[in-house]
Amino acid sequence: MIPNTLFGGFNPYAEQVFGDWFVTIEETKHLGDVYLNGMSFYEVSRFDQLNPVQRTEARDFWTNEMVLLPNPKQTTYVWFAEVDDDHTTIYANFQGADPTKEFVEINVRRSCFYPEETGMDYITVRGFEMAHAATPWAPPTADQPGLVGTNWSKGWIIENNIIHDAKCSAVSIGKEASTGNNYRSIRKDKPGYQYQLESVFTAERQGWSKERIGSHMIRYNTIYDCGQNAIVGHLGCIFSEIHHNHIYNIAIKREFWGHEIAGIKLHAPIDVHIHHNRIHDCTLGVWLDWQIQGTRISKNLFYRNHRDLFLEVSHGPCIVDHNILSSEYALENVSQGGAYINNLIGGKMIHRKVLNRSTQYHLPHSTKIAGFSLIYGGDDRFYNNIFIGRDGLRGVGTSHFKNYTTSLEEYIENVHKLHGDLEEFELVEQPVYINNNAYFNGAEPFERENEKLVEQSFNPNFSIIDQGDEGFLSIELPESFETLLGEVHSTATLPRVRIVDAEFENPDGSDLILDTDYLDELRVERSAIGPMTNLKKGKNYIKVW
């Protein structure tokens, strides 16, 4: 029994996990938690559930299938709390451990390091271990506090920290409450989509710009065992750099579920560079959503995630280059205006249009809004990638672009064959630029791709070997692999994005040249395709961290 005065004005055992786009799997959950020797327990909703009850199935909201999932009723390490006006009483099943002799903790504070005021600029957070924060659900339409975070500021450096066991989000570089705070869930009068549109305009009226917000550096951190995100941010993440972080075990307890879960979940990541991160064993690796413009996702390693990379309702230009996406579900592309260059993609790929949600796009390298558009699909570029299928798994490769046009000239000609306007643009497929890719083990190419290597019966036996402090890529490539070489792509070779009318270029407006590989080795003209220049025919065993 704990006096409520210990918690001050914030009692995590009375505060529910709540907010826009939040979905509970079964029962109400709270922000509190109990830890035994650093291990997080599961919350149950009744005292009699402290003795586990067997249950066979639960619904997985990612797949909509009935599966066996970790849940409070099947685990012995559970807790339950009762809160009255004066006291909080916490009960826990320690499964035989003596809580007076073992290291037992509860969380008390919402955050570990988080300014109360906005505009606290140029702070460095370095070399700490930070854990056990009762962080709330952090959707893009609410205040987004994290275990550590910037609270609508500029120029922070968060580096060389060990950060773990945030109830929801660990590192926040997101928005604050004045631009909207869970109005969809509280007011219930508009879709969350509408409130998110409004939050962007509100932020711009309040001075959201490169001069005042963003430009953070998040690097060399280890972030794990968090319920929602390792890194989260809407609007406040602009012009930031996220690199060399090790992110794992995000949202795998599945105590609760919602549409904002990922290792890195950013909205409006304008000119954000995400590179050299190792992301594994997460419900979703990286999920970028809305206004993915000037964004670059480069040289990251994804493995053993439920999904690796999800790009949603954005218009580009966005660059995805020299990544290894090795999970069974590798890429969900629900955007347009992307350039996918020199990646190794070894899992299922999804491509979808969105013709019922129009989202903002901006002037290049700016927060100034230039217009709105639906997601027509296409306007994507795929060069120098290696696609590897899996037995019984469809959708790997570029064949989902069947019947798309292949040049802006062809697209314009087809759009103007009839005499309509808006409706014609919805009927004609945008151009795609696809060439010089390799397809193995059932992966399927775009039917109009001219130069390609297709050996659908060849199995490269592709895997990531995790040995703790070191890891290796194991892959076997056919004799024909060395016959397909790729050029170095750049601003000059990547066609301009149609809707945004913008080039693929660096954040300062200079020409972009993709001339270094996953290992930061120099890439020369006509070198091996895929993420590494040292890939060769036969067996490859390459250190990747």
Coordinates of C-alpha atoms in Angstrom, one line a residue:
M1 CA 0.0 0.0 0.0
I2 CA 1.5 3.3 -1.1
P3 CA 0.3 6.8 -0.1
N4 CA -0.9 8.7 -3.2
T5 CA 1.2 11.7 -2.1
L6 CA 4.2 9.7 -3.4
F7 CA 3.0 10.2 -6.9
G8 CA 2.1 13.9 -6.6
G9 CA -0.3 15.0 -9.3
F10 CA 0.4 12.0 -11.6
N11 CA -0.5 8.5 -10.5
P12 CA 0.4 6.0 -13.3
Y13 CA -1.8 3.3 -11.6
A14 CA -4.8 5.6 -12.0
E15 CA -4.0 6.8 -15.5
Q16 CA -5.2 4.7 -18.4
V17 CA -3.4 4.0 -21.7
F18 CA -5.6 6.2 -23.9
G19 CA -5.6 8.3 -27.0
D20 CA -6.3 8.7 -30.7
W21 CA -5.7 5.6 -32.7
F22 CA -5.3 3.5 -29.6
V23 CA -6.9 0.0 -29.5
T24 CA -7.0 -2.2 -26.5
I25 CA -6.7 -5.9 -27.2
E26 CA -8.9 -7.0 -24.4
E27 CA -8.9 -4.9 -21.2
T28 CA -8.2 -1.4 -19.9
K29 CA -4.5 -0.9 -19.2
H30 CA -2.8 1.7 -17.0
L31 CA 0.5 3.5 -17.3
G32 CA 1.9 1.8 -14.2
D33 CA 4.2 -1.2 -14.2
V34 CA 6.0 -3.5 -11.8
Y35 CA 9.6 -4.9 -12.4
L36 CA 11.4 -7.8 -10.9
N37 CA 15.2 -7.6 -11.4
G38 CA 14.5 -5.3 -14.3
M39 CA 11.8 -7.5 -16.0
S40 CA 8.5 -5.9 -16.7
F41 CA 5.3 -7.6 -15.6
Y42 CA 1.9 -7.8 -17.3
E43 CA -1.1 -6.0 -15.9
V44 CA -4.4 -7.9 -15.2
S45 CA -7.7 -6.3 -14.6
R46 CA -9.0 -8.2 -11.6
F47 CA -7.4 -9.5 -8.4
D48 CA -8.5 -13.1 -9.2
Q49 CA -6.4 -13.0 -12.3
L50 CA -3.2 -12.9 -10.3
N51 CA -3.2 -16.7 -10.5
P52 CA -2.9 -17.3 -14.2
V53 CA -5.9 -18.8 -16.1
Q54 CA -5.2 -20.8 -19.3
R55 CA -6.4 -19.4 -22.6
T56 CA -5.7 -20.8 -26.0
E57 CA -6.1 -18.0 -28.5
A58 CA -6.1 -14.2 -28.9
R59 CA -6.7 -12.0 -32.0
D60 CA -3.6 -10.5 -33.6
F61 CA -4.7 -7.1 -34.8
W62 CA -1.9 -6.9 -37.3
T63 CA -3.1 -9.9 -39.2
N64 CA -6.7 -10.2 -38.0
E65 CA -5.9 -13.9 -37.3
M66 CA -6.5 -16.0 -34.1
V67 CA -3.1 -16.9 -32.8
L68 CA -1.4 -17.7 -29.5
L69 CA -0.1 -14.5 -28.2
P70 CA 1.7 -13.4 -25.0
N71 CA -1.0 -12.1 -22.7
P72 CA -1.5 -11.6 -18.9
K73 CA -3.6 -14.7 -18.4
Q74 CA -0.8 -17.0 -19.7
T75 CA 2.1 -15.5 -17.9
T76 CA 2.8 -15.8 -14.2
Y77 CA 4.5 -12.4 -13.7
V78 CA 1.4 -10.2 -13.4
W79 CA 0.2 -7.3 -11.3
F80 CA -3.0 -5.6 -10.3
A81 CA -3.6 -2.2 -8.6
E82 CA -6.4 -0.7 -6.6
V83 CA -6.5 3.1 -6.3
D84 CA -8.6 5.0 -3.8
D85 CA -8.6 8.7 -2.7
D86 CA -5.6 8.2 -0.3
H87 CA -3.7 5.0 -1.3
T88 CA -2.6 2.8 -4.2
T89 CA -2.3 -0.8 -3.4
I90 CA -0.3 -3.0 -5.8
Y91 CA -0.5 -6.8 -5.9
A92 CA 1.8 -8.9 -7.9
N93 CA 2.5 -12.6 -8.5
F94 CA 6.3 -13.0 -8.2
Q95 CA 6.2 -16.7 -9.0
G96 CA 8.0 -17.8 -5.9
A97 CA 10.6 -15.0 -5.8
D98 CA 10.8 -13.1 -2.5
P99 CA 10.1 -9.4 -3.2
T100 CA 11.9 -8.5 0.0
K101 CA 15.1 -10.0 -1.2
E102 CA 15.0 -9.5 -5.0
F103 CA 15.2 -6.1 -6.8
V104 CA 11.6 -5.0 -7.1
E105 CA 10.6 -1.6 -8.6
I106 CA 7.5 0.3 -9.7
N107 CA 7.3 3.2 -12.0
V108 CA 6.3 6.6 -10.6
R109 CA 7.2 9.4 -13.0
R110 CA 5.8 10.1 -16.4
S111 CA 9.3 10.9 -17.8
C112 CA 12.9 10.7 -16.8
F113 CA 14.2 13.8 -18.6
Y114 CA 11.7 16.1 -20.2
P115 CA 11.4 19.9 -20.0
E116 CA 8.1 21.3 -18.6
E117 CA 8.3 24.2 -21.0
T118 CA 8.7 24.3 -24.7
G119 CA 11.5 26.1 -26.5
M120 CA 14.3 24.7 -24.4
D121 CA 16.8 24.5 -27.2
Y122 CA 20.3 23.0 -27.7
I123 CA 20.4 20.5 -24.8
T124 CA 22.7 17.4 -24.9
V125 CA 21.7 14.2 -23.1
R126 CA 24.7 11.9 -23.1
G127 CA 25.8 8.7 -21.3
F128 CA 22.8 7.9 -19.1
E129 CA 20.8 4.7 -18.5
M130 CA 17.2 5.8 -18.3
A131 CA 14.3 3.4 -17.7
H132 CA 10.9 2.7 -16.2
A133 CA 8.9 5.8 -17.2
A134 CA 5.1 5.8 -17.2
T135 CA 4.8 7.5 -20.6
P136 CA 1.4 7.9 -22.1
W137 CA 0.2 6.9 -25.5
A138 CA 1.7 9.3 -28.1
P139 CA -0.3 9.6 -31.3
P140 CA 0.3 12.4 -33.8
T141 CA -2.8 14.3 -32.7
A142 CA -1.8 14.7 -29.0
D143 CA 0.9 15.8 -26.7
Q144 CA 3.8 13.4 -27.2
P145 CA 5.9 13.1 -24.1
G146 CA 8.5 10.3 -23.9
L147 CA 10.8 8.9 -21.3
V148 CA 13.2 11.5 -22.7
G149 CA 12.2 14.2 -25.1
T150 CA 12.6 17.7 -26.5
N151 CA 9.1 19.1 -25.9
W152 CA 8.8 21.3 -29.0
S153 CA 12.4 22.6 -29.0
K154 CA 15.4 22.8 -31.4
G155 CA 18.9 21.3 -31.7
W156 CA 19.0 18.6 -29.0
I157 CA 21.6 15.9 -29.0
I158 CA 20.6 12.6 -27.5
E159 CA 23.5 10.2 -27.7
N160 CA 25.3 7.2 -26.1
N161 CA 22.4 6.4 -23.8
I162 CA 20.8 3.1 -22.7
I163 CA 17.0 3.7 -22.7
H164 CA 14.5 1.0 -21.9
D165 CA 11.1 0.1 -20.4
A166 CA 9.1 3.1 -21.4
K167 CA 5.4 2.2 -21.0
C168 CA 4.8 3.7 -24.4
S169 CA 7.5 5.8 -26.1
A170 CA 11.2 6.2 -25.2
V171 CA 12.6 9.2 -27.1
S172 CA 10.1 11.9 -28.2
I173 CA 10.9 14.6 -30.8
G174 CA 7.3 15.3 -31.4
K175 CA 4.5 17.8 -31.0
E176 CA 2.9 19.3 -27.9
A177 CA -0.7 19.8 -26.8
S178 CA -1.6 23.2 -28.2
T179 CA -1.8 21.8 -31.7
G180 CA -4.3 19.2 -30.6
N181 CA -4.6 16.7 -27.8
N182 CA -6.6 13.6 -28.4
Y183 CA -9.6 15.5 -29.7
R184 CA -10.8 12.5 -31.8
S185 CA -11.0 10.4 -28.7
I186 CA -12.4 13.1 -26.4
R187 CA -14.7 15.1 -28.6
K188 CA -15.6 12.2 -31.0
D189 CA -17.0 14.7 -33.5
K190 CA -14.4 14.3 -36.4
P191 CA -12.1 11.6 -37.7
G192 CA -8.6 11.6 -36.4
Y193 CA -7.5 12.3 -39.9
Q194 CA -9.3 15.6 -39.9
Y195 CA -7.7 16.6 -36.6
Q196 CA -4.3 15.7 -37.9
L197 CA -4.8 17.9 -40.9
E198 CA -5.7 20.7 -38.6
S199 CA -2.7 20.1 -36.3
V200 CA -0.4 20.8 -39.2
F201 CA -2.0 24.2 -40.0
T202 CA -2.2 25.1 -36.3
A203 CA 1.5 24.4 -36.0
E204 CA 2.4 26.5 -39.0
R205 CA 0.4 29.4 -37.6
Q206 CA 2.3 29.0 -34.3
G207 CA 5.7 29.2 -36.0
W208 CA 6.5 25.7 -36.9
S209 CA 9.7 26.1 -39.0
K210 CA 13.3 25.1 -39.4
E211 CA 14.4 28.2 -37.5
R212 CA 12.5 27.3 -34.4
I213 CA 11.8 23.5 -34.2
G214 CA 13.7 20.2 -34.9
S215 CA 17.2 19.7 -36.2
H216 CA 17.8 17.1 -33.4
M217 CA 20.5 14.5 -33.4
I218 CA 19.7 11.0 -32.0
R219 CA 22.7 8.7 -32.2
Y220 CA 24.5 5.7 -30.7
N221 CA 21.7 4.9 -28.3
T222 CA 20.5 1.4 -27.3
I223 CA 16.7 1.5 -26.9
Y224 CA 14.6 -1.6 -26.1
D225 CA 11.6 -3.1 -24.2
C226 CA 9.2 -0.2 -24.9
G227 CA 5.4 -0.6 -25.4
Q228 CA 4.8 1.7 -28.3
N229 CA 8.0 3.3 -29.8
A230 CA 11.7 3.7 -29.4
I231 CA 11.6 7.1 -31.2
V232 CA 8.4 9.0 -31.9
G233 CA 7.6 12.4 -33.3
H234 CA 5.1 14.5 -35.3
L235 CA 6.1 17.9 -36.7
G236 CA 8.8 18.4 -34.1
C237 CA 11.1 15.8 -35.8
I238 CA 11.8 18.0 -38.9
F239 CA 15.4 18.3 -40.2
S240 CA 16.7 15.7 -37.7
E241 CA 19.2 12.9 -38.0
I242 CA 18.7 9.5 -36.4
H243 CA 21.7 7.2 -36.8
H244 CA 23.7 4.3 -35.3
N245 CA 21.0 3.3 -32.8
H246 CA 20.3 -0.2 -31.7
I247 CA 16.5 -0.6 -31.4
Y248 CA 14.8 -3.9 -30.4
N249 CA 11.9 -5.5 -28.5
I250 CA 9.5 -2.7 -29.2
A251 CA 5.7 -3.5 -28.7
I252 CA 6.3 -7.2 -28.4
K253 CA 4.5 -7.7 -25.1
R254 CA 1.2 -6.8 -26.9
E255 CA -0.5 -5.7 -23.7
F256 CA -2.1 -3.1 -25.9
W257 CA -2.2 -2.2 -29.5
G258 CA -2.8 0.8 -31.7
H259 CA -2.0 2.4 -35.1
E260 CA 1.1 4.2 -33.9
I261 CA 3.4 1.4 -32.9
A262 CA 7.0 1.0 -34.4
G263 CA 10.6 1.2 -33.5
I264 CA 10.7 4.6 -35.2
K265 CA 7.3 6.2 -35.8
L266 CA 7.5 9.7 -37.3
H267 CA 4.9 12.0 -39.0
A268 CA 6.1 14.8 -41.2
P269 CA 9.8 13.8 -41.2
I270 CA 10.7 16.6 -43.5
D271 CA 14.4 16.3 -44.5
V272 CA 15.0 13.7 -41.8
H273 CA 17.9 11.3 -42.3
I274 CA 17.6 7.8 -40.7
H275 CA 20.7 5.8 -41.3
H276 CA 23.0 3.0 -39.9
N277 CA 20.4 1.8 -37.4
R278 CA 20.0 -1.8 -36.3
I279 CA 16.4 -2.5 -35.8
H280 CA 15.1 -6.0 -34.9
D281 CA 12.5 -8.0 -33.0
C282 CA 9.9 -5.2 -33.2
T283 CA 6.3 -5.3 -34.1
L284 CA 7.2 -2.8 -36.9
G285 CA 10.7 -1.4 -37.6
V286 CA 10.3 2.0 -39.1
W287 CA 6.9 3.6 -39.9
L288 CA 7.0 7.0 -41.6
D289 CA 3.6 8.7 -42.1
W290 CA 2.4 11.9 -43.8
Q291 CA 4.7 14.4 -45.4
I292 CA 7.7 12.1 -46.0
Q293 CA 9.5 14.8 -48.0
G294 CA 13.2 15.2 -48.4
T295 CA 13.5 12.1 -46.2
R296 CA 16.2 9.6 -46.5
I297 CA 16.2 6.0 -45.0
S298 CA 19.7 4.7 -45.7
K299 CA 22.0 1.9 -44.7
N300 CA 19.8 0.4 -42.0
L301 CA 19.6 -3.2 -41.0
F302 CA 16.1 -4.8 -40.4
Y303 CA 15.6 -8.3 -39.2
R304 CA 13.1 -10.4 -37.3
N305 CA 10.4 -7.7 -37.3
H306 CA 6.8 -8.3 -37.9
R307 CA 7.2 -5.6 -40.6
D308 CA 10.4 -3.8 -41.5
L309 CA 9.4 -0.6 -43.3
F310 CA 6.1 1.2 -43.8
L311 CA 5.7 4.4 -45.8
E312 CA 2.2 5.9 -45.6
V313 CA 0.2 8.6 -47.5
S314 CA 3.1 10.7 -48.6
H315 CA 4.2 12.2 -52.0
G316 CA 8.0 12.3 -51.8
P317 CA 10.7 12.9 -52.7
C318 CA 11.8 10.1 -50.3
I319 CA 14.9 8.0 -50.7
V320 CA 15.3 4.4 -49.5
D321 CA 18.8 3.3 -50.3
H322 CA 21.4 0.6 -49.3
N323 CA 19.1 -1.0 -46.7
I324 CA 18.8 -4.7 -45.7
L325 CA 15.2 -5.6 -45.2
S326 CA 15.2 -9.2 -44.2
S327 CA 12.0 -9.9 -42.3
E328 CA 9.2 -12.0 -43.8
Y329 CA 7.1 -8.8 -44.3
A330 CA 9.7 -6.3 -45.6
L331 CA 8.0 -3.3 -47.2
E332 CA 4.6 -1.7 -47.2
N333 CA 4.5 1.1 -49.8
V334 CA 1.3 3.2 -49.4
S335 CA 2.9 6.3 -50.8
Q336 CA 4.3 7.8 -54.0
G337 CA 7.4 9.7 -55.1
G338 CA 9.9 7.2 -53.6
A339 CA 13.4 6.2 -54.9
Y340 CA 14.4 2.7 -53.8
I341 CA 18.1 2.3 -54.7
N342 CA 20.5 -0.6 -54.0
N343 CA 18.5 -2.3 -51.3
L344 CA 18.3 -6.0 -50.4
I345 CA 14.7 -6.9 -49.9
G346 CA 13.9 -10.4 -48.8
G347 CA 10.3 -10.3 -47.7
K348 CA 6.8 -9.6 -48.7
M349 CA 6.0 -6.2 -50.3
I350 CA 2.7 -4.4 -50.4
H351 CA 1.7 -1.6 -52.7
R352 CA -1.6 0.3 -52.2
K353 CA -3.3 3.5 -53.3
V354 CA -5.2 5.8 -51.0
L355 CA -7.9 7.7 -52.8
N356 CA -9.9 8.8 -49.7
R357 CA -7.3 10.7 -47.8
S358 CA -5.6 13.8 -49.1
T359 CA -2.4 14.9 -47.3
Q360 CA -0.2 17.9 -47.4
Y361 CA 3.0 18.5 -49.3
H362 CA 5.5 21.3 -48.8
L363 CA 7.8 23.7 -50.6
P364 CA 11.2 21.9 -50.9
H365 CA 13.2 21.9 -47.6
S366 CA 10.5 24.0 -45.9
T367 CA 7.5 23.6 -43.6
K368 CA 5.4 25.9 -45.8
I369 CA 2.5 24.0 -47.3
A370 CA 2.4 23.9 -51.1
G371 CA -0.8 21.8 -51.6
F372 CA -2.7 18.6 -51.0
S373 CA -3.0 15.3 -52.9
L374 CA -4.4 11.8 -52.8
I375 CA -2.1 8.8 -53.1
Y376 CA -2.5 7.7 -56.7
G377 CA 0.2 5.1 -56.5
G378 CA 3.4 5.0 -58.5
D379 CA 5.8 7.8 -59.3
D380 CA 8.3 5.4 -57.7
R381 CA 11.9 4.5 -58.8
F382 CA 13.4 1.1 -58.3
Y383 CA 17.1 0.7 -59.4
N384 CA 19.8 -1.8 -58.4
N385 CA 17.8 -3.7 -55.9
I386 CA 18.0 -7.4 -55.0
F387 CA 14.6 -9.0 -54.4
I388 CA 14.5 -12.5 -52.8
G389 CA 11.2 -14.4 -52.5
R390 CA 10.2 -17.0 -50.0
D391 CA 8.3 -20.2 -50.4
G392 CA 4.6 -19.6 -50.2
L393 CA 5.0 -15.8 -50.1
R394 CA 3.7 -13.6 -52.8
G395 CA 4.3 -10.0 -53.6
V396 CA 8.1 -9.8 -53.5
G397 CA 9.5 -7.7 -56.4
T398 CA 8.0 -5.0 -58.6
S399 CA 5.3 -6.9 -60.4
H400 CA 2.6 -5.0 -58.4
F401 CA 3.2 -2.1 -60.8
K402 CA 1.7 -4.0 -63.7
N403 CA 0.0 -1.7 -66.2
Y404 CA 1.7 1.4 -64.9
T405 CA 3.1 3.9 -67.3
T406 CA 6.9 4.3 -67.6
S407 CA 7.4 7.9 -68.5
L408 CA 5.8 11.3 -67.7
E409 CA 5.2 11.8 -71.4
E410 CA 3.2 8.5 -71.7
Y411 CA 1.3 9.4 -68.5
I412 CA 0.3 12.8 -69.9
E413 CA -0.7 11.4 -73.2
N414 CA -3.0 8.8 -71.6
V415 CA -4.5 11.3 -69.1
H416 CA -5.5 13.6 -72.0
K417 CA -7.1 11.0 -74.3
L418 CA -10.4 11.8 -72.8
H419 CA -11.9 15.2 -72.0
G420 CA -12.4 15.1 -68.2
D421 CA -10.2 16.5 -65.5
L422 CA -9.8 15.1 -62.0
E423 CA -11.4 11.8 -62.8
E424 CA -8.9 11.1 -65.5
F425 CA -6.0 11.4 -63.1
E426 CA -7.5 8.8 -60.9
L427 CA -7.9 6.4 -63.8
V428 CA -4.4 6.5 -65.4
E429 CA -1.5 4.9 -63.5
Q430 CA 1.4 7.2 -62.7
P431 CA 4.7 6.5 -64.2
V432 CA 7.2 4.2 -62.5
Y433 CA 11.0 4.1 -63.3
I434 CA 12.2 0.5 -62.8
N435 CA 15.4 -1.0 -64.1
N436 CA 18.5 -3.0 -63.3
N437 CA 17.1 -5.1 -60.5
A438 CA 17.7 -8.8 -59.6
Y439 CA 14.9 -11.2 -58.8
F440 CA 15.5 -14.6 -57.0
N441 CA 13.5 -17.4 -55.5
G442 CA 10.1 -16.5 -56.9
A443 CA 10.4 -12.7 -56.8
E444 CA 8.6 -11.2 -59.7
P445 CA 9.7 -8.2 -61.9
F446 CA 7.7 -5.4 -63.4
E447 CA 6.7 -6.5 -66.9
R448 CA 8.2 -3.5 -68.6
E449 CA 11.6 -3.5 -66.9
N450 CA 14.2 -3.6 -69.6
E451 CA 17.5 -4.6 -67.9
K452 CA 17.1 -7.2 -65.1
L453 CA 18.3 -10.5 -63.8
V454 CA 15.6 -13.0 -63.1
E455 CA 16.4 -16.4 -61.7
Q456 CA 13.2 -17.4 -59.9
S457 CA 14.3 -20.9 -59.2
F458 CA 17.5 -19.8 -57.5
N459 CA 17.4 -19.7 -53.7
P460 CA 20.1 -17.5 -52.2
N461 CA 19.6 -19.0 -48.7
F462 CA 19.6 -15.4 -47.4
S463 CA 19.8 -14.9 -43.6
I464 CA 21.1 -12.5 -40.9
I465 CA 23.3 -14.3 -38.3
D466 CA 22.9 -12.5 -34.9
Q467 CA 25.9 -13.3 -32.7
G468 CA 25.2 -10.6 -30.1
D469 CA 28.0 -8.0 -30.4
E470 CA 28.5 -9.0 -34.0
G471 CA 26.3 -9.9 -36.9
F472 CA 26.7 -11.2 -40.4
L473 CA 24.8 -11.3 -43.7
S474 CA 24.9 -14.8 -45.3
I475 CA 23.8 -15.0 -48.9
E476 CA 24.6 -17.1 -52.0
L477 CA 24.4 -15.5 -55.4
P478 CA 24.4 -17.2 -58.8
E479 CA 27.1 -17.1 -61.5
S480 CA 25.0 -14.6 -63.4
F481 CA 25.0 -12.0 -60.6
E482 CA 28.2 -10.3 -61.8
T483 CA 26.7 -9.7 -65.2
L484 CA 24.3 -7.1 -63.9
L485 CA 26.1 -4.0 -62.7
G486 CA 24.6 -0.7 -61.6
E487 CA 25.3 2.9 -62.1
V488 CA 25.7 5.4 -59.2
H489 CA 22.4 7.2 -58.9
S490 CA 22.0 10.9 -58.1
T491 CA 19.9 13.9 -58.5
A492 CA 20.7 13.8 -62.2
T493 CA 19.5 10.2 -62.8
L494 CA 16.3 10.2 -60.6
P495 CA 13.3 11.7 -62.3
R496 CA 11.6 14.7 -60.6
V497 CA 8.6 13.9 -58.3
R498 CA 5.4 14.7 -60.1
I499 CA 3.0 15.9 -57.4
V500 CA 5.4 17.9 -55.3
D501 CA 7.4 19.1 -58.3
A502 CA 10.7 18.5 -56.5
E503 CA 14.1 16.9 -57.1
F504 CA 15.8 14.2 -55.1
E505 CA 18.5 16.3 -53.5
N506 CA 20.3 17.0 -50.2
P507 CA 18.6 19.1 -47.5
D508 CA 20.7 22.1 -48.4
G509 CA 19.5 21.9 -52.0
S510 CA 22.8 20.6 -53.4
D511 CA 22.9 17.6 -55.7
L512 CA 22.6 14.2 -54.1
I513 CA 25.0 11.4 -55.1
L514 CA 24.4 7.9 -53.7
D515 CA 28.1 6.9 -54.0
T516 CA 28.7 5.0 -50.7
D517 CA 27.3 1.6 -49.8
Y518 CA 26.0 0.0 -46.6
L519 CA 29.5 -0.3 -45.3
D520 CA 30.4 3.3 -46.3
E521 CA 32.7 2.0 -49.0
L522 CA 32.9 4.1 -52.2
R523 CA 30.6 3.0 -55.0
V524 CA 32.0 3.4 -58.5
E525 CA 30.1 3.3 -61.8
R526 CA 29.1 -0.1 -62.9
S527 CA 29.6 -1.8 -59.5
A528 CA 27.6 -4.6 -57.9
I529 CA 24.0 -4.0 -57.3
G530 CA 22.5 -4.4 -53.8
P531 CA 23.6 -2.7 -50.6
M532 CA 27.2 -3.7 -50.7
T533 CA 29.8 -3.3 -53.4
N534 CA 31.7 -6.4 -52.3
L535 CA 28.8 -8.8 -53.0
K536 CA 29.9 -11.5 -55.5
K537 CA 28.8 -14.7 -57.1
G538 CA 28.9 -17.7 -54.8
K539 CA 28.8 -17.6 -51.1
N540 CA 29.0 -14.3 -49.2
Y541 CA 29.5 -13.9 -45.5
I542 CA 29.8 -10.2 -44.6
K543 CA 29.9 -8.5 -41.2
V544 CA 27.0 -6.1 -41.0
W545 CA 27.6 -4.8 -37.4

